[in-house]
mmCIF file of C-alpha atoms in Angstrom:
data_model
loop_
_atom_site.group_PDB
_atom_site.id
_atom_site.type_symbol
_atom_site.label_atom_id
_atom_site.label_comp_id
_atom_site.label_asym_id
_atom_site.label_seq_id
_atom_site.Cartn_x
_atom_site.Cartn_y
_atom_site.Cartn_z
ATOM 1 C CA UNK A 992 52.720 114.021 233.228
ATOM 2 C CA UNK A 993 56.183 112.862 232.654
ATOM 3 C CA UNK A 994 55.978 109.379 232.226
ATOM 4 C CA UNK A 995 53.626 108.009 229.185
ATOM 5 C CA UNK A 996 52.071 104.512 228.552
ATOM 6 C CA UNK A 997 51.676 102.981 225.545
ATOM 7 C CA UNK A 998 50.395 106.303 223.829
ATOM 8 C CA UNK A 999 52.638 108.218 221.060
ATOM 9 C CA UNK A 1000 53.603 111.693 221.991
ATOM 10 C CA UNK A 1001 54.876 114.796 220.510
ATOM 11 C CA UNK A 1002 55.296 117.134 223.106
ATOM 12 C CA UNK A 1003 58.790 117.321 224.839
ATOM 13 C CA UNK A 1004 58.912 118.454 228.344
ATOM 14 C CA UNK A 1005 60.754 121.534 229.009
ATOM 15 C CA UNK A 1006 61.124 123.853 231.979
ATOM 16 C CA UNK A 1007 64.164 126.382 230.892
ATOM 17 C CA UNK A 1008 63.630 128.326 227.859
ATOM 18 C CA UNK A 1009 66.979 129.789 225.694
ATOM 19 C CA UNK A 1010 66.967 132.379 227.672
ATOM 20 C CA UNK A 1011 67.234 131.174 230.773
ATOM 21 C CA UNK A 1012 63.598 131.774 231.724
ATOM 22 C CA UNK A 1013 61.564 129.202 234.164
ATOM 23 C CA UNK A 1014 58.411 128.739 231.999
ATOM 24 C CA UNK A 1015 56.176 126.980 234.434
ATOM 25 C CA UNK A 1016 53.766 128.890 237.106
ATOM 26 C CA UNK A 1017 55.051 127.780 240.302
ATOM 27 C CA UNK A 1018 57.491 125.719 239.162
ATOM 28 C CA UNK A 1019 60.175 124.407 241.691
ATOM 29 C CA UNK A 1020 63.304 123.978 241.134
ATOM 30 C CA UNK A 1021 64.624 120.526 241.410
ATOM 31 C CA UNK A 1022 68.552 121.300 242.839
ATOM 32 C CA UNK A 1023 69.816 122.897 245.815
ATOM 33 C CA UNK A 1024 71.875 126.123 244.780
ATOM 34 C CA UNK A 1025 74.930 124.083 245.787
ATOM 35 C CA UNK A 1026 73.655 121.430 243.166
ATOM 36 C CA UNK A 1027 73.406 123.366 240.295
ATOM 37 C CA UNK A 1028 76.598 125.105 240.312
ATOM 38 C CA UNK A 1029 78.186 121.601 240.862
ATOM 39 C CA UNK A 1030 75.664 120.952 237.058
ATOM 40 C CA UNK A 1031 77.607 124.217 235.946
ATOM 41 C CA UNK A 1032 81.153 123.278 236.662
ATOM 42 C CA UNK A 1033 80.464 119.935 235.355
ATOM 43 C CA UNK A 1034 79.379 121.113 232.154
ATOM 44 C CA UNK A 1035 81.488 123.838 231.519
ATOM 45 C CA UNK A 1036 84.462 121.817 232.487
ATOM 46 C CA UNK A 1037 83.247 118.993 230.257
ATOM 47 C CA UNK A 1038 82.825 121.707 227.452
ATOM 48 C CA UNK A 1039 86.068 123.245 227.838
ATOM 49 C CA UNK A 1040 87.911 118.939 228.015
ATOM 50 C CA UNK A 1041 86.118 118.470 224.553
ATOM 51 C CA UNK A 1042 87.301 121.982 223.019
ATOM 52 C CA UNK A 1043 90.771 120.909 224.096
ATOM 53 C CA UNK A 1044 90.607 117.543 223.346
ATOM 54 C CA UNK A 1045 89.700 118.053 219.600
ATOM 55 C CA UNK A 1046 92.605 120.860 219.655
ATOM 56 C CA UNK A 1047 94.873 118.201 220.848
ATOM 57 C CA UNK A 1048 93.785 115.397 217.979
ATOM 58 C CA UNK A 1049 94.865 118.101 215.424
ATOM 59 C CA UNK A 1050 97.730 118.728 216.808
ATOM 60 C CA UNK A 1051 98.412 114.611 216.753
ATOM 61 C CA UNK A 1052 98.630 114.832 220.877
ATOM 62 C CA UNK A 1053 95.493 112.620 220.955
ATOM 63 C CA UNK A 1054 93.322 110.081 218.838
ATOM 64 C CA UNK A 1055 90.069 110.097 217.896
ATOM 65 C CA UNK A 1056 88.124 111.758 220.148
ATOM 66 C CA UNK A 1057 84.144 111.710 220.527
ATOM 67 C CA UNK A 1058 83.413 115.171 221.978
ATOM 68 C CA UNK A 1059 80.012 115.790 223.904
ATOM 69 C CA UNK A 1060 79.481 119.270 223.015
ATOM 70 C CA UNK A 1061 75.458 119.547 223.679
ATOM 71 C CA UNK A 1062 74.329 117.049 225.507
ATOM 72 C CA UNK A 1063 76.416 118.254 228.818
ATOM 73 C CA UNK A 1064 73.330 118.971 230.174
ATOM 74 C CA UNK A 1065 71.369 115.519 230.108
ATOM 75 C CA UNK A 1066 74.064 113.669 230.679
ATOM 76 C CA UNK A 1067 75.090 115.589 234.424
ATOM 77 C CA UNK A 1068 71.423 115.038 235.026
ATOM 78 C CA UNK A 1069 71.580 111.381 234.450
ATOM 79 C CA UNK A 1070 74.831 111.137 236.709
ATOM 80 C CA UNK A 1071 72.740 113.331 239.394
ATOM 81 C CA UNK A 1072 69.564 111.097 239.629
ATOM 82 C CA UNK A 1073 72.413 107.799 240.227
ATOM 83 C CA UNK A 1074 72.534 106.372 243.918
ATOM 84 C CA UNK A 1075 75.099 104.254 245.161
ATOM 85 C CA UNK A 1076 75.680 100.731 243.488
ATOM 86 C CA UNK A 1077 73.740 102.018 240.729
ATOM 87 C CA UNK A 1078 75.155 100.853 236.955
ATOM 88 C CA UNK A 1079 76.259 102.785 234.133
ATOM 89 C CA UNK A 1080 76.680 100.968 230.676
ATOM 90 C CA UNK A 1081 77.830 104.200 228.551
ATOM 91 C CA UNK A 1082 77.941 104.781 225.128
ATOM 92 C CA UNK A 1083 81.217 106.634 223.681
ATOM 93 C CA UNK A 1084 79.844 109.679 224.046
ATOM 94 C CA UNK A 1085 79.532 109.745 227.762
ATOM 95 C CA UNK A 1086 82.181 111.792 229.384
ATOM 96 C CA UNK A 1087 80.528 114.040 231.207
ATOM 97 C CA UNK A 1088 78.570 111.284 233.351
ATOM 98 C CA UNK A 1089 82.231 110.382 233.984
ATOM 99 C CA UNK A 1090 83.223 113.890 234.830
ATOM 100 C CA UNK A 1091 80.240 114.542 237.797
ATOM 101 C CA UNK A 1092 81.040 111.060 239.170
ATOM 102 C CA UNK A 1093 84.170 112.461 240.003
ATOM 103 C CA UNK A 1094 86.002 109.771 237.699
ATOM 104 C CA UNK A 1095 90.087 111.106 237.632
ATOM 105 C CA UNK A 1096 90.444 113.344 233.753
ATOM 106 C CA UNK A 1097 93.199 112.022 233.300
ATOM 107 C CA UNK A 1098 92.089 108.429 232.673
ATOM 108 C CA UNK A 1099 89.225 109.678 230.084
ATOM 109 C CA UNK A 1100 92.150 111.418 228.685
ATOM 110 C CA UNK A 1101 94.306 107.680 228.609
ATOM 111 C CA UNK A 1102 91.531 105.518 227.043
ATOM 112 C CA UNK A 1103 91.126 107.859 223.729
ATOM 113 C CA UNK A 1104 95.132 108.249 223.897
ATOM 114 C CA UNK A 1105 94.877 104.023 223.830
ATOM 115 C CA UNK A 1106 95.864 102.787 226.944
ATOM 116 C CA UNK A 1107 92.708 100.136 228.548
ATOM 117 C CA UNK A 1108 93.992 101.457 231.873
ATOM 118 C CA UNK A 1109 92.090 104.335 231.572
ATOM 119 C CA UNK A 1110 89.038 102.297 231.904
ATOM 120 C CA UNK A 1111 89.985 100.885 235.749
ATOM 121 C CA UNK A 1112 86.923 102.567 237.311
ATOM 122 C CA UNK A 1113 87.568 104.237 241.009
ATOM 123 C CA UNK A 1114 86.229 100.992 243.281
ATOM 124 C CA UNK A 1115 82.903 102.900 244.120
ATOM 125 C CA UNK A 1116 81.737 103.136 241.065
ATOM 126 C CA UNK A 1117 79.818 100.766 239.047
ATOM 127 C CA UNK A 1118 81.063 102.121 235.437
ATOM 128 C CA UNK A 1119 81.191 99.816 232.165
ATOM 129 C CA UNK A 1120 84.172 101.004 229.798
ATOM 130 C CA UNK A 1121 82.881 103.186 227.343
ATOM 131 C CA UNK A 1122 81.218 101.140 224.649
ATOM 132 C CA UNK A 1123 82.990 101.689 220.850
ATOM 133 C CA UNK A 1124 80.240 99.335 219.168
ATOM 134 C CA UNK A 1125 77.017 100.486 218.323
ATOM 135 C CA UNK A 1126 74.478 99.181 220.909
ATOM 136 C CA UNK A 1127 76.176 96.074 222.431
ATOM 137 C CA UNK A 1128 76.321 98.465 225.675
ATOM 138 C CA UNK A 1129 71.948 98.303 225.536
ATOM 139 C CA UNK A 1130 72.625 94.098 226.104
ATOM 140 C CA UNK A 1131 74.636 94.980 228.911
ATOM 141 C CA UNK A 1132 72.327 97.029 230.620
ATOM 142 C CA UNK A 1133 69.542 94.916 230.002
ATOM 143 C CA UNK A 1134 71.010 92.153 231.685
ATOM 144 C CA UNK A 1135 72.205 93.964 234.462
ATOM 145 C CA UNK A 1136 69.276 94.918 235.529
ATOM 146 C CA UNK A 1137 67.709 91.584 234.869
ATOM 147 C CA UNK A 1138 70.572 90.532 237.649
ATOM 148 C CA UNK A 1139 69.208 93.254 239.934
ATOM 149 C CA UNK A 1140 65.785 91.937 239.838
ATOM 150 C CA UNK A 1141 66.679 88.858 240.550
ATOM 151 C CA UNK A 1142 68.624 89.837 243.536
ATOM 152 C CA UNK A 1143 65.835 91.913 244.192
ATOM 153 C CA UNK A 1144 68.680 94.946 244.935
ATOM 154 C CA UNK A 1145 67.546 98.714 245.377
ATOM 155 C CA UNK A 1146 68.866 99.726 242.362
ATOM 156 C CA UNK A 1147 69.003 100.408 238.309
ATOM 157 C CA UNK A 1148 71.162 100.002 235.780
ATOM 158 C CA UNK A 1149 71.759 102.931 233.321
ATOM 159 C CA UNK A 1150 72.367 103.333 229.524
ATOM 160 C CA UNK A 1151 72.944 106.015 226.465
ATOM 161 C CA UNK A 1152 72.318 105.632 222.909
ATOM 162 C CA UNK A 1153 72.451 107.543 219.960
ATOM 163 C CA UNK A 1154 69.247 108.557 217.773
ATOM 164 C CA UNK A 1155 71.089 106.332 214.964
ATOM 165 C CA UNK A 1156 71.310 103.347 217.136
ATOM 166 C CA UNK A 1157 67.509 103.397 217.410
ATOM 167 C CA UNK A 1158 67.679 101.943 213.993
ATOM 168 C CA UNK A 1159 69.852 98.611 215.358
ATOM 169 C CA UNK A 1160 68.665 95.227 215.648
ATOM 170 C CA UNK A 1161 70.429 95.550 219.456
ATOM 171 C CA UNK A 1162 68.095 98.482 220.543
ATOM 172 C CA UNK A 1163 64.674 96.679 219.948
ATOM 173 C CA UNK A 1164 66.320 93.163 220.913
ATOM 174 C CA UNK A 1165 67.562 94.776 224.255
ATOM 175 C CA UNK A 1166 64.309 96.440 225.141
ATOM 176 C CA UNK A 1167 62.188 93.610 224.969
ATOM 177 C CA UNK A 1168 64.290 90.851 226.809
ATOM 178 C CA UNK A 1169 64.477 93.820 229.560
ATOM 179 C CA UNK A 1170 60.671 93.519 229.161
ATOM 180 C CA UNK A 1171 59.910 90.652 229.499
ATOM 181 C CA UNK A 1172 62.426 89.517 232.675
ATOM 182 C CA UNK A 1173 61.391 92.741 234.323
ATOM 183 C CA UNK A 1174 65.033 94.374 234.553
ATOM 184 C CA UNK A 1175 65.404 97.347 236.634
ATOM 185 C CA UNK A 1176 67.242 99.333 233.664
ATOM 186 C CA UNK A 1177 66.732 102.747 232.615
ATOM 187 C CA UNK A 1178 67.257 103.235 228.594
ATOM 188 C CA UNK A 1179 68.049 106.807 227.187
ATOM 189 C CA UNK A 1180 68.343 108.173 224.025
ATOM 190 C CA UNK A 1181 70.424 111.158 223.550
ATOM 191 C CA UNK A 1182 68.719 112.284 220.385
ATOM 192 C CA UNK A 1183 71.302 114.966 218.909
ATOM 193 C CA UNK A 1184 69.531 115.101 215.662
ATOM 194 C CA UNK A 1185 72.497 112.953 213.428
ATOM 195 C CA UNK A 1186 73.701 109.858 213.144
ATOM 196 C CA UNK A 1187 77.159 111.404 212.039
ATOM 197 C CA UNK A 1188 76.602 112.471 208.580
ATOM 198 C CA UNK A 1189 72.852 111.195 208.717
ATOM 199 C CA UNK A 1190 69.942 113.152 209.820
ATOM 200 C CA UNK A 1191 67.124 112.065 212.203
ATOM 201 C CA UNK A 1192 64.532 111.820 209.518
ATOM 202 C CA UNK A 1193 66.790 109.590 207.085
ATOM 203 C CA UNK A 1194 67.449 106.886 209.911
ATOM 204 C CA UNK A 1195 63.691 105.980 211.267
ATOM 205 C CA UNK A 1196 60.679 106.299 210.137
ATOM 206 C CA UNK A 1197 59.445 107.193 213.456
ATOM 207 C CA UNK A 1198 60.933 110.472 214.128
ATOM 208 C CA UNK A 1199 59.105 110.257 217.906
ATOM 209 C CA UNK A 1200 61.928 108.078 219.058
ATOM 210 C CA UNK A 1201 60.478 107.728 222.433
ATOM 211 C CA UNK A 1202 57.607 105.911 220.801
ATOM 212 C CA UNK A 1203 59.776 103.097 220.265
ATOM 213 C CA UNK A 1204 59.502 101.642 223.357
ATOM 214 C CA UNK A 1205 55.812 101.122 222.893
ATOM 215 C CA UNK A 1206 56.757 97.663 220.644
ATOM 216 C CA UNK A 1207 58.682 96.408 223.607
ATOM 217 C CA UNK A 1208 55.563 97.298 226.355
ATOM 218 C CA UNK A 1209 57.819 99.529 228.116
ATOM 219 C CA UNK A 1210 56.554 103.215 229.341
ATOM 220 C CA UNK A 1211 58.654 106.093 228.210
ATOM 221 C CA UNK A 1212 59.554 109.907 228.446
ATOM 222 C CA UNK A 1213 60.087 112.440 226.476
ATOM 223 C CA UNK A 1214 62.018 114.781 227.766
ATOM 224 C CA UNK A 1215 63.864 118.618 226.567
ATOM 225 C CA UNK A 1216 67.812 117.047 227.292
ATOM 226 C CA UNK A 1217 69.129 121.144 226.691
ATOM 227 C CA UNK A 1218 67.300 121.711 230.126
ATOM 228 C CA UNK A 1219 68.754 120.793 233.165
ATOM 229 C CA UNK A 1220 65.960 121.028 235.467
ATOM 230 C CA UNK A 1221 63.610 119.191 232.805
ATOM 231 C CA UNK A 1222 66.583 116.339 232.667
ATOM 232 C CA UNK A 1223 66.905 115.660 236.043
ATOM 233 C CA UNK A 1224 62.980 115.681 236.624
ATOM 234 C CA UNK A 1225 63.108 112.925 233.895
ATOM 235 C CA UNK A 1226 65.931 110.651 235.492
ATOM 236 C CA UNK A 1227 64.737 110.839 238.674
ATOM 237 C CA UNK A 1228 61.122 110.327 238.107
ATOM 238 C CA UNK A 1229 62.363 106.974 235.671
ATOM 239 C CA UNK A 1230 64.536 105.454 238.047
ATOM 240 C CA UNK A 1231 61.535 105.576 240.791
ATOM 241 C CA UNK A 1232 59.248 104.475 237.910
ATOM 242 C CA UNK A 1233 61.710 101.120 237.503
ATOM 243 C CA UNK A 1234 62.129 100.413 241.070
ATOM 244 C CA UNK A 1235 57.846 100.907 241.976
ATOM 245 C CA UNK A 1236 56.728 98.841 238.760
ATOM 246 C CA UNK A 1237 60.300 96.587 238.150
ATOM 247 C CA UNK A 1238 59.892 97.414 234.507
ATOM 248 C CA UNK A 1239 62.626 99.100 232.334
ATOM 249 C CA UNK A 1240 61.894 102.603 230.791
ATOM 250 C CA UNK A 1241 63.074 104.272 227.813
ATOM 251 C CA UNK A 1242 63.840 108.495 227.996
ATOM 252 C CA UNK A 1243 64.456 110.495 225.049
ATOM 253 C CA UNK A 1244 66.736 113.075 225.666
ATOM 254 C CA UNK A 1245 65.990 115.680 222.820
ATOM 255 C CA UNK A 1246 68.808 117.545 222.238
ATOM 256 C CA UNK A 1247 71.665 118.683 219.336
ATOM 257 C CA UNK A 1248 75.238 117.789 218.854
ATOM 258 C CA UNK A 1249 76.905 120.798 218.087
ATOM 259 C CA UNK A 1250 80.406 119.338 217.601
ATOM 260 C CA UNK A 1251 81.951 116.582 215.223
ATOM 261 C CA UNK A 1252 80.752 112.616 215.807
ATOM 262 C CA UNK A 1253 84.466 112.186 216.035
ATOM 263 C CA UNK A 1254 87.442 113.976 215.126
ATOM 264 C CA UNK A 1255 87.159 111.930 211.839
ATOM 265 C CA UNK A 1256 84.185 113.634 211.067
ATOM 266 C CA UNK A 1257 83.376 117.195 209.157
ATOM 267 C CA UNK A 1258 79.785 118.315 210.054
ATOM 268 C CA UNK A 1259 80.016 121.386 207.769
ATOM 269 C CA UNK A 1260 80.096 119.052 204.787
ATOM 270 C CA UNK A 1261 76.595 118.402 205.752
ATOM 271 C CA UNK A 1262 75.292 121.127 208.197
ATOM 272 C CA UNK A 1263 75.352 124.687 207.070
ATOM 273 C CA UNK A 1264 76.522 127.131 209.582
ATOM 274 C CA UNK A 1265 73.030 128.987 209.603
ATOM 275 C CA UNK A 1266 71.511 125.929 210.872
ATOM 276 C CA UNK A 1267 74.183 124.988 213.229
ATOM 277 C CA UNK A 1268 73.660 128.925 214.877
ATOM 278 C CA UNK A 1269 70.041 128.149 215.023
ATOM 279 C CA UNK A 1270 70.574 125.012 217.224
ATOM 280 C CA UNK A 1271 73.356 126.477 219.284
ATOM 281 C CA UNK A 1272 70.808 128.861 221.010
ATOM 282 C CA UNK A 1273 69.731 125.682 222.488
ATOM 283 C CA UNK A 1274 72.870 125.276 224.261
ATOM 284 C CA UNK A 1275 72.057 123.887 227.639
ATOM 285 C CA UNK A 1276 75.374 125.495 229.240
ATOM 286 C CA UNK A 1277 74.413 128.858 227.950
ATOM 287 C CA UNK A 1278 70.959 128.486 229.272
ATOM 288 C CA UNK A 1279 71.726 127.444 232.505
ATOM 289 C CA UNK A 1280 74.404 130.254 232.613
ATOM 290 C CA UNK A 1281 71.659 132.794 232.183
ATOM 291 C CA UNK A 1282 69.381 131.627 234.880
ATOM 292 C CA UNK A 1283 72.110 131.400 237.354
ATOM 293 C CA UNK A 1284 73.028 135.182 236.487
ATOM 294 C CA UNK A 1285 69.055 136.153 236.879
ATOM 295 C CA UNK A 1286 69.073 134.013 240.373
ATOM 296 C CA UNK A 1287 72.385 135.372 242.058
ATOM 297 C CA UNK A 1288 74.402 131.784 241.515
ATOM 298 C CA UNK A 1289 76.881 133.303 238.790
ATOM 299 C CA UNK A 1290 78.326 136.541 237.895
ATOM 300 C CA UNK A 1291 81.010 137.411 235.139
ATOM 301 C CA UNK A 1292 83.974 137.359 237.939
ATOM 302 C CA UNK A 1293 82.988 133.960 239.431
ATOM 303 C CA UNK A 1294 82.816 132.986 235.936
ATOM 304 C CA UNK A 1295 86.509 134.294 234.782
ATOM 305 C CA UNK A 1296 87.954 132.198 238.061
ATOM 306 C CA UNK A 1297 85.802 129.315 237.105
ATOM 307 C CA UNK A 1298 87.265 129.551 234.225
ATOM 308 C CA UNK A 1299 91.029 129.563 234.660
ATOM 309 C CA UNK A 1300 90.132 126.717 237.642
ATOM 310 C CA UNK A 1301 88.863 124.959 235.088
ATOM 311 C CA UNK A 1302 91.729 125.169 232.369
ATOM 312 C CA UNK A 1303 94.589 124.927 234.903
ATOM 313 C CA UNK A 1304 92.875 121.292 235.745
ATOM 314 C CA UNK A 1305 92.392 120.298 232.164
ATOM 315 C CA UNK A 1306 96.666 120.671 231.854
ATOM 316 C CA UNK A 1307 97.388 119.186 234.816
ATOM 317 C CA UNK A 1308 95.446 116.083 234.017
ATOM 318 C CA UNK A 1309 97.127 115.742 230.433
ATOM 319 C CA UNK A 1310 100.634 115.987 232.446
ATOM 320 C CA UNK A 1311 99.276 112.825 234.678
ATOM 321 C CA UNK A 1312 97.984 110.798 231.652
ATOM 322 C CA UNK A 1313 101.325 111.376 229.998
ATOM 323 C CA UNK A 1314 102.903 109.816 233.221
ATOM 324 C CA UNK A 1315 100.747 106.546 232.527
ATOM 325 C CA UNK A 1316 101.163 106.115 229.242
ATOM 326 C CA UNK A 1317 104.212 103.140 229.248
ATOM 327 C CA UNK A 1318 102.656 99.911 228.475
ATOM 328 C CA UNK A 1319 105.310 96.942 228.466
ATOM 329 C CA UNK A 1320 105.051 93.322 227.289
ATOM 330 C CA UNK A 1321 103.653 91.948 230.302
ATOM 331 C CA UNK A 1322 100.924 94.305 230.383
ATOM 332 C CA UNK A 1323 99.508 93.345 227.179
ATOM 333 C CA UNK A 1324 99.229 89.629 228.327
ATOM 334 C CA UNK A 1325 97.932 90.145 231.381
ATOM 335 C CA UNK A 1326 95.706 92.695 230.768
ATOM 336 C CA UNK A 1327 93.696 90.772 228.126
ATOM 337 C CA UNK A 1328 93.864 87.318 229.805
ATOM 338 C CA UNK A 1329 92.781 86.425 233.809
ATOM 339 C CA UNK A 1330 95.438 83.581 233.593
ATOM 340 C CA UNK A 1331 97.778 82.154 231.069
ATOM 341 C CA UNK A 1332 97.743 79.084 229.328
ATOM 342 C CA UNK A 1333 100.738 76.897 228.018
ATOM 343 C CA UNK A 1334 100.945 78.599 224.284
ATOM 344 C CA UNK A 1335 100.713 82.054 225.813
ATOM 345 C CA UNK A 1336 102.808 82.137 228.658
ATOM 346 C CA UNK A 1337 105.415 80.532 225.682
ATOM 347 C CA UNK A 1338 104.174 83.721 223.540
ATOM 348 C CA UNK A 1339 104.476 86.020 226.822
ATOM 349 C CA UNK A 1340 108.223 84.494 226.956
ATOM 350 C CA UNK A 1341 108.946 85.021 223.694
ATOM 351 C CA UNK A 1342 107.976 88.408 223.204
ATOM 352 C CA UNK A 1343 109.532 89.632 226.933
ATOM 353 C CA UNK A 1344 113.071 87.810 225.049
ATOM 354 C CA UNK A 1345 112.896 90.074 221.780
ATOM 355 C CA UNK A 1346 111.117 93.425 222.854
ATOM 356 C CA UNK A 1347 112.936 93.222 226.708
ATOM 357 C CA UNK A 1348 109.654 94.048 228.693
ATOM 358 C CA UNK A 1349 109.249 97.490 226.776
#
């Protein structure tokens, strides 16, 4: 049973072992074969966007940069199990939700290069901006979905947090006003075992993180996020769950972050490289990968032209987010503001006189 009530649990749900093997008798898979190599080039592209990304930083090409190395997996699942006019309040670390959703490269690329623009969502999409502080973006999704209820529409609102931001004020807050007005929002977790430098066991004293949701009366899942097919059981079965009961739900996504938090960050200051090749054979690319070879979806030449598809795109996106980065005066005014009061349209003036629109 995915779905639990009010009971804590310690057993993750997994279908996929690390080497690619379906573990369940019977099983059946959840995708069509054209579905799961769309998972594939979703993850591997997002994989390969990080690895260049972080290349780029050092290189002073880009700014900090939150890669999603490791949790490609649960986070294409979430995007799968999304209908139409569904909501996504993301976290920072969200990119590859972006990425399935067909949301342009080049303007993930332009919000961590600093340009706002990047977050003008294509019109059919219901995407938030990516959310820099530390659970604000749970608020948002509770009262989203509180607005759905009320408007009794077909859908959910989505959201990601960290394992770390279990521990804020905003997680528990969020939960139970979701509670308690019935909002037809689906929490998640992505529990990637740190909370930058911090590990899981140093940030809660409840290391079953989907147990949390017990305090706000909420039903949960617990759920292996380094398995596809386990993922997008989860998603699917908790946005069903939220629409039959209008209640929120909580998933934990239990999975590993196998790059930096940020490009400020140095996990081998604090991970050893022993343990990070431990986790690694978790990877939910490489496990996927493997069970496509066994099934006939994958072999290594589809995988060489995936992969110079794949990096070709990747360049060609930088070369369009360099073509947007020009910001002038105007911009900055009427970006931030809807309309323009006395003192700023003076201010707007003023600075258009000394900086000439640039």
């Amino acid at each position: 049973m995915l779905i639990n009530k009010y009971t804590s649990q310690t057993e993750t749900y997994s279908v996929l072992d690390i080497d690619g093997n379906v573990t369940k008798v019977g099983y059946t898979i959840p995708l069509t074969n054209e579905e799961i190599q769309k998972s594939y080039y979703t993850m591997l592209l997002s994989r390969r966007f990080d690895e260049k990304m972080l290349k780029w930083q050092r290189q002073g090409k880009m700014l900090t940069f939150p890669p999603n190395m490791g949790e490609e997996g649960l986070q294409v699942a979430t995007a799968i199990s999304m209908h139409k006019d569904d909501w996504f309040a993301p976290a920072f670390r969200s990119a590859a939700v972006y990425l399935h959703k067909n949301v342009p490269m080049w303007k993930i690329m332009l919000v961590w290069k600093g340009n706002e623009l990047g977050n003008k969502m294509p019109e059919e999409l219901n995407f938030l901006p990516f959310n820099i502080p530390i659970g604000t973006q749970y608020s948002h999704a509770a009262g989203i979905g509180m607005a759905l209820n009320y408007e009794n529409k077909p859908n959910v609102a989505y959201t990601f947090i960290g394992d770390g931001g279990t521990a804020e004020g905003e997680f528990y807050e969020a939960m139970n006003i979701a509670s308690i007005r019935n909002a037809q929002t689906v929490f998640c977790v992505n529990n990637n075992q740190w909370a930058i430098s911090t590990p899981t066991a140093k940030e809660t004293g409840q290391l079953d993180i989907s147990s949390k949701a017990i305090a706000a009366g909420i039903d949960y899942i617990k759920v292996d996020g380094n398995c596809l097919f386990a993922s997008v059981e989860a998603a699917r079965a908790a946005r069903e769950h939220v629409l039959q009961n209008k209640k929120p739900i909580l998933i934990e996504f239990v999975t590993y972050r196998m790059g930096p938090h940020t490009t400020s960050d140095n996990p081998r200051v604090y991970r050893t490289e022993e343990y990070e090749k431990e986790q690694e054979k978790k990877d939910p690319i490489i496990r996927l990968e493997k069970w496509m070879m066994k099934n006939g979806l994958l072999d290594e030449a589809k995988k060489a032209e995936l992969e110079e598809k794949i990096n070709n795109e990747i360049e060609e996106a930088y070369k369009t987010m360099e073509n947007h980065l020009s910001v002038s005066v105007s911009d900055i005014f009427d970006h931030t503001y809807k309309t323009l009061d006395e003192s700023l349209l003076e201010q707007k003036a003023e600075a258009l006189k000394i900086h000439g629109g640039k």
